[in-house]
CSV table of C-alpha atoms and ligand atoms in Angstrom, one decimal:
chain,number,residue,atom,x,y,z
R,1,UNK,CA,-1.1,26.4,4.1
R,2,UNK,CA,-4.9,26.5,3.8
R,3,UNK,CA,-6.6,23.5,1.6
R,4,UNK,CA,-9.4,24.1,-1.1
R,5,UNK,CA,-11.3,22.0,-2.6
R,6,UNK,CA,-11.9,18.1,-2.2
R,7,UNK,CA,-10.3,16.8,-5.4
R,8,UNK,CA,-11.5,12.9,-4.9
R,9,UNK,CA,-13.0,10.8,-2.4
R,10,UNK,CA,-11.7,7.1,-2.1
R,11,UNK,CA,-13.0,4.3,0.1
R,12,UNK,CA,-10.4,5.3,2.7
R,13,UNK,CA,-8.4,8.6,2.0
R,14,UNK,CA,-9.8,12.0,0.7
R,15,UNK,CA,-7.2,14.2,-1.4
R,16,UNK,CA,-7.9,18.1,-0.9
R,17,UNK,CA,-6.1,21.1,-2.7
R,18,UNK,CA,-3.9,23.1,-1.3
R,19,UNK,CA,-3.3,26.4,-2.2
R,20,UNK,CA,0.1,25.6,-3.8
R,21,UNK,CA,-1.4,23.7,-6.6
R,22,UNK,CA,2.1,21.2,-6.9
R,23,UNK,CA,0.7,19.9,-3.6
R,24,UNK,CA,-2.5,18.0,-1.6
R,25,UNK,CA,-3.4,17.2,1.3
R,26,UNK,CA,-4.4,13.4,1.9
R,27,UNK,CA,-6.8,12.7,4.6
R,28,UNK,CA,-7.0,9.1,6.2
R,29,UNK,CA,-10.6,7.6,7.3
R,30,UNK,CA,-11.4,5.3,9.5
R,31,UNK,CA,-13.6,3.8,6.8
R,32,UNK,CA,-12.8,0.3,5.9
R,33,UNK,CA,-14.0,-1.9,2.7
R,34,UNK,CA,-13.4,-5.2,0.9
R,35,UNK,CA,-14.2,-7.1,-2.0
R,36,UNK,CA,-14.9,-4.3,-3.8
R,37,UNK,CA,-16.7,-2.2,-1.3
R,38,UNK,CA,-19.3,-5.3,-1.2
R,39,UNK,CA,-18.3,-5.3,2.6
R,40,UNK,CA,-18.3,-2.0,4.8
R,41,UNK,CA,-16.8,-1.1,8.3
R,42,UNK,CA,-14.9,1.0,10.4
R,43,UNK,CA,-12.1,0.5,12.0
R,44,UNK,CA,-11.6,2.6,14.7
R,45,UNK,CA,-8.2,4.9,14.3
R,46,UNK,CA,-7.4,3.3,11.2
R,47,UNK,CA,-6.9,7.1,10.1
R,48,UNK,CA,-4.5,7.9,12.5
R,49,UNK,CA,-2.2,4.6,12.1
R,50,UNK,CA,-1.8,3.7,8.5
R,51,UNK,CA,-0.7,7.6,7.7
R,52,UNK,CA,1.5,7.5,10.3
R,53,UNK,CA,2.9,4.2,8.8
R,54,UNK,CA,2.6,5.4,5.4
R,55,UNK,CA,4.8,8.8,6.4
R,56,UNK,CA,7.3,6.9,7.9
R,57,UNK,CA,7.9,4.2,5.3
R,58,UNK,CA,7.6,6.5,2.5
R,59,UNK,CA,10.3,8.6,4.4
R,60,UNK,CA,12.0,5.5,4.4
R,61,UNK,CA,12.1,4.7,0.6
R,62,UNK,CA,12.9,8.1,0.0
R,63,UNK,CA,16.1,7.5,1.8
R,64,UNK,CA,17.0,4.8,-0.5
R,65,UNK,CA,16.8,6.5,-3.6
R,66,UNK,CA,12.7,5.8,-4.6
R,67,UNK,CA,10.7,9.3,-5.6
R,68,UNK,CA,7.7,9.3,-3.9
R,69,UNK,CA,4.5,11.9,-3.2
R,70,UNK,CA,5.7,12.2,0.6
R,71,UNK,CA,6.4,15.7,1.8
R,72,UNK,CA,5.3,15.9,5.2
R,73,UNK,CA,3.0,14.2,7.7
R,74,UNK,CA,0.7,17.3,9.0
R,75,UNK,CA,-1.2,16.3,11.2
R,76,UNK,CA,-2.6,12.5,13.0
R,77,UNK,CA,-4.2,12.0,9.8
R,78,UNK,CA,-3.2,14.1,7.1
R,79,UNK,CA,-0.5,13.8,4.8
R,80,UNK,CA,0.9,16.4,2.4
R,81,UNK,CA,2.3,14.9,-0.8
R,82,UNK,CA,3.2,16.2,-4.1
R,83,UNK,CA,0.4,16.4,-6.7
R,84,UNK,CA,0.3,13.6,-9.2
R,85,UNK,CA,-1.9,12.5,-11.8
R,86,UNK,CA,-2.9,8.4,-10.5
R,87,UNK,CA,-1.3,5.9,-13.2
R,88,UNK,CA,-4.6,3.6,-13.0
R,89,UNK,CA,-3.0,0.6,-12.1
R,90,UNK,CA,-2.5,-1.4,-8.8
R,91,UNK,CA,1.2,-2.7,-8.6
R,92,UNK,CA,1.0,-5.6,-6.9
R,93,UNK,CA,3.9,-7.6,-5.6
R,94,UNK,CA,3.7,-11.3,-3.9
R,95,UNK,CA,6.3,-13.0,-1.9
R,96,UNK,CA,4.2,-15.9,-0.5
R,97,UNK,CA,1.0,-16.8,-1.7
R,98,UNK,CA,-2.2,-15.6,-0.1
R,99,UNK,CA,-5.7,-13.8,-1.3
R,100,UNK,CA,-6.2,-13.4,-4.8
R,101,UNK,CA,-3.7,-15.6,-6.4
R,102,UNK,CA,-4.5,-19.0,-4.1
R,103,UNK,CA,-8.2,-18.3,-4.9
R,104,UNK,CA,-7.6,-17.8,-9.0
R,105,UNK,CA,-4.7,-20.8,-9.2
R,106,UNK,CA,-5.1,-23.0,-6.6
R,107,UNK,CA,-1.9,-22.5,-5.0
R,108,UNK,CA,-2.2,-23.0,-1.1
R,109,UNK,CA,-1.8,-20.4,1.1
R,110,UNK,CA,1.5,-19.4,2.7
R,111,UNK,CA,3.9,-21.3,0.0
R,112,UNK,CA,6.9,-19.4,-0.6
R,113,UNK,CA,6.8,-18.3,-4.5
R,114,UNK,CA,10.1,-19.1,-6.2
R,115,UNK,CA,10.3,-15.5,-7.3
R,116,UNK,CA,8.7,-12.1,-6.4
R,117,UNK,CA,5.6,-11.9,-8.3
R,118,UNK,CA,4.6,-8.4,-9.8
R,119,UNK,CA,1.4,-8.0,-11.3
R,120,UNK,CA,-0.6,-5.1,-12.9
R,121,UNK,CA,-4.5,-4.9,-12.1
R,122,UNK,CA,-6.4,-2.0,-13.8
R,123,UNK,CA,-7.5,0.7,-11.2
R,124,UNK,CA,-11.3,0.7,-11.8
R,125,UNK,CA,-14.1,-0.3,-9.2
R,126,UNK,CA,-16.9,-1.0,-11.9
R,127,UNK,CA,-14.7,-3.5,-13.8
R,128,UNK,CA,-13.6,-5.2,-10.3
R,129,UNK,CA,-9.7,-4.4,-10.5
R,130,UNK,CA,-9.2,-7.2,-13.1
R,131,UNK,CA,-5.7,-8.9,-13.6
R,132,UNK,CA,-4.1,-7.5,-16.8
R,133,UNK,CA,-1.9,-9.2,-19.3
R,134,UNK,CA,1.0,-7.5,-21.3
R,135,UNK,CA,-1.3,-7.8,-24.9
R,136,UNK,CA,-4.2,-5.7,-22.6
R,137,UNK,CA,-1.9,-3.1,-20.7
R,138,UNK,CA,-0.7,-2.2,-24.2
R,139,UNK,CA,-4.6,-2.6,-26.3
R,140,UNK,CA,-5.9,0.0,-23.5
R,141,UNK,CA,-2.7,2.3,-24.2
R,142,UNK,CA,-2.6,3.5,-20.5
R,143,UNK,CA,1.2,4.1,-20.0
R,144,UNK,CA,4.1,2.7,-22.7
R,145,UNK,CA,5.5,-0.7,-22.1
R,146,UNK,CA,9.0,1.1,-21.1
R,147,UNK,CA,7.0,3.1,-18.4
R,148,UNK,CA,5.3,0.2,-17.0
R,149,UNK,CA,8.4,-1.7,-16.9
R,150,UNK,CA,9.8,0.9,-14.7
R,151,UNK,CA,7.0,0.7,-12.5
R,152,UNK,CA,7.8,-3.3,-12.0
R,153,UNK,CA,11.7,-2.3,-11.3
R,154,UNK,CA,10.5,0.0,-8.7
R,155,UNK,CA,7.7,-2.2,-7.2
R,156,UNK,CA,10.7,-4.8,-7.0
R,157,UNK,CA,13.7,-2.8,-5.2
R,158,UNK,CA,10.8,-1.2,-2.6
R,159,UNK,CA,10.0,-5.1,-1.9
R,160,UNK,CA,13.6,-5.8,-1.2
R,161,UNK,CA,13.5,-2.6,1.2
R,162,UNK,CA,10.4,-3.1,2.4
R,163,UNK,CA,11.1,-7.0,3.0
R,164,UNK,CA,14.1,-6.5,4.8
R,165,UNK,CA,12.4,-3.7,6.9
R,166,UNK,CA,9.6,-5.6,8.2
R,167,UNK,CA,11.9,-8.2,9.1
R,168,UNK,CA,13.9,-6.4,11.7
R,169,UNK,CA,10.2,-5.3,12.9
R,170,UNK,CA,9.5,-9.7,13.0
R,171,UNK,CA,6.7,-8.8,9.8
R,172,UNK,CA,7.2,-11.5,7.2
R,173,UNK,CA,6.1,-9.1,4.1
R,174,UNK,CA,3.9,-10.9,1.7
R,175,UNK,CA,2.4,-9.3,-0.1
R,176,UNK,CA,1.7,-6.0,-1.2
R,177,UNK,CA,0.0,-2.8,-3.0
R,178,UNK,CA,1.5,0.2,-4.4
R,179,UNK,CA,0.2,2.7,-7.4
R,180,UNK,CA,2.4,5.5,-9.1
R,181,UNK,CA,1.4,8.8,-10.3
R,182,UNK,CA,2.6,11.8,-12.6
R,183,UNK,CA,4.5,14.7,-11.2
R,184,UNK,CA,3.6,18.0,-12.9
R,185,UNK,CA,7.0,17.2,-14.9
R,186,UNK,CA,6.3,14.0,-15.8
R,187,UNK,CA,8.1,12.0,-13.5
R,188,UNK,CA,6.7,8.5,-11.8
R,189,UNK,CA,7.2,8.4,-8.5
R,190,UNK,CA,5.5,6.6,-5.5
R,191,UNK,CA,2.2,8.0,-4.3
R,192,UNK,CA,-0.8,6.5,-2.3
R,193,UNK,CA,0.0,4.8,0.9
R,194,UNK,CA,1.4,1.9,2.5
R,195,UNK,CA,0.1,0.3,5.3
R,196,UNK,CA,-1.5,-2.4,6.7
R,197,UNK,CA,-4.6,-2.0,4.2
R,198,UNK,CA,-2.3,-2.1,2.0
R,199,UNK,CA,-0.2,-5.0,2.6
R,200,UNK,CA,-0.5,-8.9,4.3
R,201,UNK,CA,1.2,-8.9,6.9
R,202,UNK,CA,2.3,-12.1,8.8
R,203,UNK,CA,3.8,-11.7,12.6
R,204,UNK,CA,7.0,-13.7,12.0
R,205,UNK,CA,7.1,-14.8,15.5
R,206,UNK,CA,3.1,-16.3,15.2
R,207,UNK,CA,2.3,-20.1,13.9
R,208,UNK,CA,-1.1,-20.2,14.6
R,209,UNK,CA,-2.0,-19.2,10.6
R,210,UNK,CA,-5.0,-16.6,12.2
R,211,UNK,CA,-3.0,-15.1,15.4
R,212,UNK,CA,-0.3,-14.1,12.6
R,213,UNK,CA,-2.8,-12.1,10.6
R,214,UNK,CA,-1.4,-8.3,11.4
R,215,UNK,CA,-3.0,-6.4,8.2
R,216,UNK,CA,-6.8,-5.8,6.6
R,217,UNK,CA,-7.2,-9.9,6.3
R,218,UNK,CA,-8.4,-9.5,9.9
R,219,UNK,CA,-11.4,-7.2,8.6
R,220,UNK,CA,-11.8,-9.5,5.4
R,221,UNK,CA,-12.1,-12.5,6.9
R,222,UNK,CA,-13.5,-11.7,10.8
R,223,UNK,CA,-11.1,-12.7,12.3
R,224,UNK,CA,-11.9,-10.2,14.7
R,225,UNK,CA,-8.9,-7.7,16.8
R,226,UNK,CA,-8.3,-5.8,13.8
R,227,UNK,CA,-7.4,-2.6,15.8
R,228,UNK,CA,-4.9,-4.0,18.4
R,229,UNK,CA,-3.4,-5.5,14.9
R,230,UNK,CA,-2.4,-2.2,13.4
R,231,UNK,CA,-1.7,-0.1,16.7
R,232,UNK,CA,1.1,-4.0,16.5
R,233,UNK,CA,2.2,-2.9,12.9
R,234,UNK,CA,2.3,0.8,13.7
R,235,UNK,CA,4.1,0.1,17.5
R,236,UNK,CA,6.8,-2.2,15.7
R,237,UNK,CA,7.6,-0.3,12.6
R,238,UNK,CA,8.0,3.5,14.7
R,239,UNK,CA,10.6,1.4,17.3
R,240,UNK,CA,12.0,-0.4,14.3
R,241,UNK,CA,12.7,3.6,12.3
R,242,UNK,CA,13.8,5.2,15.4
R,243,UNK,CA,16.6,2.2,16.0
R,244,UNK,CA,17.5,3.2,12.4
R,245,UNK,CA,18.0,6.7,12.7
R,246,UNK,CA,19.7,6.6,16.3
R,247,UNK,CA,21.8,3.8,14.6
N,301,TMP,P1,-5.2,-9.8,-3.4
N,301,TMP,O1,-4.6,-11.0,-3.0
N,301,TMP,O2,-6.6,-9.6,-2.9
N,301,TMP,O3,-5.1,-9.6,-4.9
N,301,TMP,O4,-4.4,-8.6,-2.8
N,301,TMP,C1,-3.0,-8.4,-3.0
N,301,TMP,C2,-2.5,-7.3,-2.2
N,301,TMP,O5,-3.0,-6.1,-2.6
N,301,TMP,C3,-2.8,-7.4,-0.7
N,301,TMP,O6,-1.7,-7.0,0.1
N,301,TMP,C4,-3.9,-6.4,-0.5
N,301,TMP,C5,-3.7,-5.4,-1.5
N,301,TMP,N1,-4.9,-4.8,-2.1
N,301,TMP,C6,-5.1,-3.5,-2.0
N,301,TMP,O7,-4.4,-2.7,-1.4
N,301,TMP,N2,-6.3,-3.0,-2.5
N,301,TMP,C7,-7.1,-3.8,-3.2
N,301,TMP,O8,-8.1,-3.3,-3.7
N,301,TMP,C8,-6.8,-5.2,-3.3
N,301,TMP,C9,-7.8,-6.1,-4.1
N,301,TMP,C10,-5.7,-5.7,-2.8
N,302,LIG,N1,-9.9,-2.0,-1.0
N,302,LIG,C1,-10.7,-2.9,-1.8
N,302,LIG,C2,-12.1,-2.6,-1.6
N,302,LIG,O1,-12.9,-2.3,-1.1
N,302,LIG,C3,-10.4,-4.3,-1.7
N,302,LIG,C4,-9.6,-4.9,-0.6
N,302,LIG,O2,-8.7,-4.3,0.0
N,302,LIG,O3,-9.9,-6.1,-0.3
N,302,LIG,O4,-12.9,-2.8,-2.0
């Protein structure tokens, strides 16, 4: 397989062509940003561990029955996935409340939310990834209301599986990132990553409310030991896959 050209450049991944044009290759950076890009950095092997993660929790969903972009981690930091056209929104699911949602309602963070949250933001930097309502997903027409309702079911089964993943790795999940794309046929399925950029993830075993930090919060909000928290994440979820598949 030889890649062509770059297709896109995102703050942290860069999708190439391949020359099987059902497929890219994704490439992880070390490149790190928040708020918007207002805030730059690297973290160093950042690359290397969140498409590792990604592969192998993709891998993971795929075993339960969720579609997703994954076809094969080729190398450290590349990923070959299906080729999709990027639904422009950012699926977001909440177990507990942190980040956006204490900020915009006040609720304090770490309180269990009666019920898994899913929200749609719009996928767009200039605007500032705003919240949507239901009136505004349908006024800017970007996918039927049946299609986005799918997206919600799926965002909510891969929280169960996801939820009851990172527990066995002692990761309280919560909360989380994911955005859908287009086959070639028309079919949603998973695409993007997931990873501790990704996600908030709490070290279940941690009370101190900064120690627990194991996900991009530690960048956002310098708390400082970002790397030795994702080689953690990356170190607990590879034991945690390779118990399941010797299981
Ligand atoms: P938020 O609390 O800042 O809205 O973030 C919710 C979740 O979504 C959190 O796990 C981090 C993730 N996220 C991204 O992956 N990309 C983004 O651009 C933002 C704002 C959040
Ligand atoms: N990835 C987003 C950005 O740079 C936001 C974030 O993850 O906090 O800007």
């Amino acid at each position: 397989m030889s890649t062509s050209a770059k297709l896109y450049e995102g703050k942290a991944k860069i999708v190439y062509g391949t020359d099987n044009e059902q497929q890219y290759l994704t490439y992880f950076k070390d490149d790190a940003t928040a708020f918007n890009a207002e805030k730059k950095g690297t973290i160093v092997g950042k690359g290397e561990i969140n498409c590792t993660i990604s592969s192998a929790l993709l891998e993971l969903l795929a075993t339960k029955n969720i579609p997703t972009h994954f076809i094969e981690q080729k190398s450290p930091r590349e990923m070959l996935v299906k080729a999709v056209k990027i639904i422009p929104l950012e699926v977001v699911v909440r177990n507990i409340a942190a980040g956006s949602l204490c900020r915009q309602t006040g609720l304090k963070e770490g309180q269990k939310l009666p019920f898994s949250l899913v929200e749609l933001y719009l996928k767009d930097d200039n605007l500032g990834d705003p919240l949507l309502t239901s009136d505004r997903l349908t006024i800017l027409n970007i996918i039927p209301s049946e299609q986005s309702q799918i997206l919600k079911d799926y965002a909510l089964q891969i929280n169960q599986y996801l939820q009851e993943f990172f527990s066995l790795c002692e990761i309280i999940l919560v909360d989380f990132k994911l955005e859908f794309g287009f086959t070639q046929e028309g079919e949603i399925i998973l695409a993007d990553e997931i990873s501790p950029d990704t996600c908030r993830l709490w070290d279940s075993q941690e009370q101190d409310q900064n120690k627990k930090v194991l996900d991009k919060d530690r960048f956002r909000r310098d708390l400082g030991k970002i790397e030795s928290a994702y080689q953690q994440v990356q170190q607990r979820v590879l034991t945690q896959i390779e118990k399941l598949k010797n299981s």
